[in-house]
Amino acid sequence: IGFIFHKMLVAGSSLSLSYVAPAAPAAAVRGGAVRMESLSDLKTLATGLNPVVGYWDPLKLGEAEFWDNTNEETIGWLRHAEIKHGRVAMAGFVGFIVQANGIKFPWAPFNAITSTSPPEQWDQLPDAAKWQIILGVGFLEWWSEIRVDGTPHYMKGGKPGYVPDFDATPDQLPHWVGLNLYDPLKWSKGASAEKKQKGLLTELNNGRLAMLGIMGFVSEAKVPGSVPLLKGLVAPYTGEVMAPFATDIDWSSWAYIPGA
């Protein structure tokens, strides 16, 4: 299941790229102070994440201003994007390992899937099942952006990575959704600020490692031998990892032909 989220990552990213952050509602100001992160905050965060490497930004993204937004708003977008992609990658990394070992749901349509290669398992899903998953991920993306609980958007001084609880405003949903995405069992409800801050740093580091891990799995599956440490451990995949509804792409139609 986790690998499915990886397949949807590119589509979700495209939606975010076209998004314009809304202004923080008045209720957000009452609920807490609005604070925009700056380049100096990124450097301080980098030192806390890895004192050896420190702040490393060869593309100068931390100094950029995307889509006519300010640098602080761009930093908010980058921070939220990294956290979100790290979470998806952690789910994808664990899901890849679980599915590659033949562990799956026992009911239809999963019981009819015989492959132990996660990419091939996705290809064997009916299109209707794929669309359900895509729309489910799309709902989570929409829910994290609209901020129905009145908290400020991450590009307007809100907390990067924050996703409103489903039970914060139950009247905004047609029915009860279930457990919240963050801390569904309320284990960190009474945690100290220091413990929560340490957890955020751990999540960022684990997310970065997971992004490298899931791409390593996919690279080795598509190009056997491309990741020497995984050689012989990941089943080869002859399909197309970037095509949710197809197993092959004619890349020749994408080629640039001078003078054509």
Short mmCIF file of C-alpha atoms in Angstrom, two decimals:
data_model
loop_
_atom_site.label_atom_id
_atom_site.label_comp_id
_atom_site.label_asym_id
_atom_site.label_seq_id
_atom_site.Cartn_x
_atom_site.Cartn_y
_atom_site.Cartn_z
CA ILE A 1 0.00 0.00 0.00
CA GLY A 2 2.83 2.39 0.84
CA PHE A 3 4.26 2.06 -2.68
CA ILE A 4 0.92 3.30 -4.01
CA PHE A 5 1.51 6.62 -2.26
CA HIS A 6 4.87 6.84 -4.00
CA LYS A 7 3.16 6.38 -7.36
CA MET A 8 0.85 9.28 -6.51
CA LEU A 9 3.65 11.57 -5.29
CA VAL A 10 4.26 13.22 -8.64
CA ALA A 11 0.57 13.91 -9.20
CA GLY A 12 0.21 15.41 -5.73
CA SER A 13 3.26 17.57 -6.26
CA SER A 14 1.81 18.95 -9.47
CA LEU A 15 -1.32 20.02 -7.64
CA SER A 16 0.75 21.82 -5.02
CA LEU A 17 2.83 23.62 -7.64
CA SER A 18 -0.24 25.39 -8.97
CA TYR A 19 -1.60 26.32 -5.57
CA VAL A 20 -1.83 29.91 -4.32
CA ALA A 21 -1.87 30.17 -0.56
CA PRO A 22 -4.95 31.81 0.94
CA ALA A 23 -4.70 34.61 3.44
CA ALA A 24 -4.82 33.52 7.06
CA PRO A 25 -8.36 33.87 8.44
CA ALA A 26 -9.08 36.09 11.42
CA ALA A 27 -9.60 33.06 13.64
CA ALA A 28 -6.00 32.03 13.00
CA VAL A 29 -4.69 35.21 14.58
CA ARG A 30 -6.69 34.55 17.71
CA GLY A 31 -5.58 30.92 17.82
CA GLY A 32 -1.87 31.65 17.86
CA ALA A 33 0.90 33.97 16.72
CA VAL A 34 1.74 33.98 13.02
CA ARG A 35 5.46 33.56 12.36
CA MET A 36 7.22 33.40 9.01
CA GLU A 37 10.47 31.43 8.83
CA SER A 38 13.52 33.08 7.28
CA LEU A 39 16.78 31.92 5.72
CA SER A 40 18.49 32.21 9.11
CA ASP A 41 15.84 29.87 10.56
CA LEU A 42 16.65 27.32 7.83
CA LYS A 43 20.34 27.48 8.74
CA THR A 44 19.59 27.01 12.43
CA LEU A 45 17.31 24.08 11.62
CA ALA A 46 19.97 22.48 9.41
CA THR A 47 22.49 22.58 12.23
CA GLY A 48 20.04 20.86 14.54
CA LEU A 49 19.29 18.19 11.94
CA ASN A 50 22.92 17.41 11.13
CA PRO A 51 25.70 19.42 12.78
CA VAL A 52 28.31 17.79 10.52
CA VAL A 53 26.71 18.73 7.19
CA GLY A 54 25.01 21.92 8.36
CA TYR A 55 23.18 24.10 5.87
CA TRP A 56 23.65 22.83 2.30
CA ASP A 57 21.61 24.41 -0.48
CA PRO A 58 23.54 24.25 -3.78
CA LEU A 59 20.49 25.34 -5.82
CA LYS A 60 19.87 28.37 -3.57
CA LEU A 61 16.22 27.42 -3.15
CA GLY A 62 16.19 28.95 0.32
CA GLU A 63 16.87 32.34 -1.26
CA ALA A 64 14.27 32.03 -4.02
CA GLU A 65 10.88 33.68 -4.45
CA PHE A 66 8.47 31.31 -6.22
CA TRP A 67 5.46 32.52 -8.24
CA ASP A 68 5.69 36.16 -7.10
CA ASN A 69 5.62 35.12 -3.43
CA THR A 70 8.03 36.51 -0.86
CA ASN A 71 11.11 34.61 0.23
CA GLU A 72 9.48 33.79 3.58
CA GLU A 73 6.38 32.41 1.83
CA THR A 74 8.59 30.36 -0.48
CA ILE A 75 10.45 28.95 2.50
CA GLY A 76 7.12 27.96 4.02
CA TRP A 77 6.19 26.14 0.82
CA LEU A 78 9.56 24.36 0.65
CA ARG A 79 9.42 23.32 4.31
CA HIS A 80 5.89 21.92 3.97
CA ALA A 81 6.78 20.15 0.71
CA GLU A 82 9.81 18.45 2.27
CA ILE A 83 7.88 17.28 5.31
CA LYS A 84 4.98 16.00 3.19
CA HIS A 85 7.21 14.20 0.71
CA GLY A 86 9.24 12.72 3.55
CA ARG A 87 6.07 11.30 5.12
CA VAL A 88 4.95 9.83 1.80
CA ALA A 89 8.42 8.36 1.25
CA MET A 90 8.43 6.75 4.71
CA ALA A 91 5.07 5.11 3.93
CA GLY A 92 6.35 4.09 0.50
CA PHE A 93 9.63 2.67 1.84
CA VAL A 94 7.94 0.52 4.47
CA GLY A 95 5.13 -0.42 2.07
CA PHE A 96 7.63 -1.51 -0.59
CA ILE A 97 9.34 -3.87 1.84
CA VAL A 98 6.04 -5.27 3.12
CA GLN A 99 4.58 -5.82 -0.34
CA ALA A 100 7.83 -7.27 -1.73
CA ASN A 101 7.57 -9.96 0.94
CA GLY A 102 4.10 -10.99 -0.21
CA ILE A 103 2.17 -9.37 2.63
CA LYS A 104 -1.13 -7.97 1.36
CA PHE A 105 -4.81 -7.61 2.18
CA PRO A 106 -6.66 -10.92 1.85
CA TRP A 107 -9.77 -9.49 0.16
CA ALA A 108 -10.54 -8.46 -3.44
CA PRO A 109 -8.99 -7.10 -5.55
CA PHE A 110 -5.71 -7.66 -3.68
CA ASN A 111 -6.20 -11.42 -3.32
CA ALA A 112 -5.98 -11.79 -7.11
CA ILE A 113 -2.58 -10.09 -7.31
CA THR A 114 0.14 -12.71 -7.61
CA SER A 115 3.25 -10.58 -8.19
CA THR A 116 5.64 -9.83 -5.34
CA SER A 117 7.06 -6.76 -7.13
CA PRO A 118 5.35 -3.62 -5.76
CA PRO A 119 5.37 -1.79 -9.13
CA GLU A 120 3.81 -4.83 -10.83
CA GLN A 121 1.27 -5.11 -8.01
CA TRP A 122 0.16 -1.56 -8.80
CA ASP A 123 -0.13 -2.40 -12.51
CA GLN A 124 -2.37 -5.38 -11.65
CA LEU A 125 -4.87 -3.23 -9.75
CA PRO A 126 -8.12 -2.42 -11.59
CA ASP A 127 -8.34 1.18 -12.83
CA ALA A 128 -11.32 1.76 -10.54
CA ALA A 129 -9.17 0.87 -7.53
CA LYS A 130 -6.40 3.17 -8.73
CA TRP A 131 -8.83 6.06 -9.07
CA GLN A 132 -10.14 5.47 -5.55
CA ILE A 133 -6.60 5.74 -4.23
CA ILE A 134 -5.81 8.82 -6.32
CA LEU A 135 -8.98 10.58 -5.18
CA GLY A 136 -8.26 9.59 -1.56
CA VAL A 137 -4.80 11.14 -1.75
CA GLY A 138 -6.33 14.17 -3.47
CA PHE A 139 -8.75 14.59 -0.57
CA LEU A 140 -5.88 14.57 1.92
CA GLU A 141 -4.08 17.20 -0.16
CA TRP A 142 -7.20 19.36 -0.28
CA TRP A 143 -7.83 18.95 3.45
CA SER A 144 -4.29 20.01 4.36
CA GLU A 145 -4.59 23.18 2.28
CA ILE A 146 -7.98 24.68 3.13
CA ARG A 147 -7.39 24.96 6.92
CA VAL A 148 -11.04 24.71 7.99
CA ASP A 149 -9.97 24.84 11.65
CA GLY A 150 -8.85 28.48 11.26
CA THR A 151 -5.10 27.87 11.57
CA PRO A 152 -2.88 29.93 9.25
CA HIS A 153 -1.59 28.43 6.00
CA TYR A 154 2.05 27.34 5.97
CA MET A 155 2.82 30.10 3.44
CA LYS A 156 1.17 32.70 5.67
CA GLY A 157 2.97 32.02 8.94
CA GLY A 158 1.41 28.65 9.78
CA LYS A 159 3.27 25.55 10.88
CA PRO A 160 4.87 23.59 8.00
CA GLY A 161 3.69 20.00 7.89
CA TYR A 162 0.54 20.68 9.88
CA VAL A 163 -2.63 18.82 8.84
CA PRO A 164 -5.91 19.80 10.55
CA ASP A 165 -7.50 17.07 12.65
CA PHE A 166 -10.59 15.49 11.14
CA ASP A 167 -12.43 15.88 14.43
CA ALA A 168 -11.49 19.58 14.76
CA THR A 169 -14.47 20.65 12.65
CA PRO A 170 -16.70 17.60 12.13
CA ASP A 171 -19.44 19.80 10.70
CA GLN A 172 -17.24 20.42 7.64
CA LEU A 173 -17.27 16.74 6.66
CA PRO A 174 -20.20 14.68 5.33
CA HIS A 175 -19.47 11.86 7.78
CA TRP A 176 -16.99 10.74 10.42
CA VAL A 177 -13.65 10.03 8.75
CA GLY A 178 -11.90 8.10 11.50
CA LEU A 179 -8.57 8.51 13.20
CA ASN A 180 -6.64 11.73 12.69
CA LEU A 181 -3.54 11.60 10.51
CA TYR A 182 -1.36 13.10 13.24
CA ASP A 183 -1.16 11.23 16.53
CA PRO A 184 -4.38 9.22 16.02
CA LEU A 185 -4.01 7.53 19.42
CA LYS A 186 -3.18 10.81 21.25
CA TRP A 187 0.14 9.48 22.51
CA SER A 188 1.90 12.86 22.29
CA LYS A 189 -0.96 14.91 23.72
CA GLY A 190 0.87 15.57 26.98
CA ALA A 191 4.41 15.62 25.55
CA SER A 192 6.68 18.52 26.46
CA ALA A 193 7.68 21.15 23.90
CA GLU A 194 11.25 19.81 23.95
CA LYS A 195 10.10 16.27 23.17
CA LYS A 196 7.87 17.47 20.34
CA GLN A 197 10.71 19.52 18.84
CA LYS A 198 13.03 16.50 18.98
CA GLY A 199 10.34 14.43 17.26
CA LEU A 200 10.06 16.98 14.46
CA LEU A 201 13.82 16.80 13.81
CA THR A 202 13.68 13.00 13.82
CA GLU A 203 10.80 13.04 11.36
CA LEU A 204 12.71 15.31 8.97
CA ASN A 205 15.85 13.17 9.06
CA ASN A 206 13.89 9.93 8.65
CA GLY A 207 11.91 11.47 5.79
CA ARG A 208 15.04 12.51 3.94
CA LEU A 209 16.52 9.04 4.33
CA ALA A 210 13.26 7.44 3.20
CA MET A 211 13.18 9.58 0.05
CA LEU A 212 16.61 8.24 -0.86
CA GLY A 213 15.51 4.73 0.09
CA ILE A 214 12.32 4.54 -1.98
CA MET A 215 14.06 6.04 -5.01
CA GLY A 216 16.82 3.48 -4.54
CA PHE A 217 14.27 0.67 -4.60
CA VAL A 218 12.56 2.03 -7.72
CA SER A 219 15.88 2.72 -9.49
CA GLU A 220 17.18 -0.77 -8.83
CA ALA A 221 13.89 -2.30 -9.99
CA LYS A 222 13.88 -0.31 -13.24
CA VAL A 223 17.63 -0.46 -13.91
CA PRO A 224 19.07 -3.61 -12.27
CA GLY A 225 22.55 -2.97 -10.89
CA SER A 226 22.09 0.80 -10.65
CA VAL A 227 22.14 0.54 -6.84
CA PRO A 228 24.94 -1.96 -6.04
CA LEU A 229 23.85 -2.47 -2.43
CA LEU A 230 20.41 -3.63 -3.62
CA LYS A 231 21.60 -5.85 -6.47
CA GLY A 232 19.71 -9.13 -6.36
CA LEU A 233 17.44 -7.94 -3.54
CA VAL A 234 14.89 -6.01 -5.60
CA ALA A 235 12.89 -7.74 -8.34
CA PRO A 236 13.34 -6.21 -11.83
CA TYR A 237 10.46 -4.17 -13.26
CA THR A 238 9.97 -3.69 -17.01
CA GLY A 239 6.98 -1.34 -16.76
CA GLU A 240 6.91 2.43 -16.32
CA VAL A 241 7.04 3.76 -12.75
CA MET A 242 5.97 7.24 -13.83
CA ALA A 243 2.76 6.11 -15.56
CA PRO A 244 -0.05 5.30 -13.11
CA PHE A 245 -2.37 3.92 -15.81
CA ALA A 246 0.09 2.44 -18.28
CA THR A 247 2.94 -0.05 -18.24
CA ASP A 248 4.84 1.53 -21.11
CA ILE A 249 5.52 5.00 -22.51
CA ASP A 250 6.77 5.86 -25.98
CA TRP A 251 9.45 8.30 -24.91
CA SER A 252 10.36 8.97 -28.55
CA SER A 253 7.34 11.26 -28.79
CA TRP A 254 8.88 13.37 -26.03
CA ALA A 255 12.25 13.73 -27.75
CA TYR A 256 13.45 17.12 -28.94
CA ILE A 257 14.30 17.08 -32.63
CA PRO A 258 16.21 20.20 -33.78
CA GLY A 259 14.51 21.88 -36.72
CA ALA A 260 11.33 19.83 -36.40
#
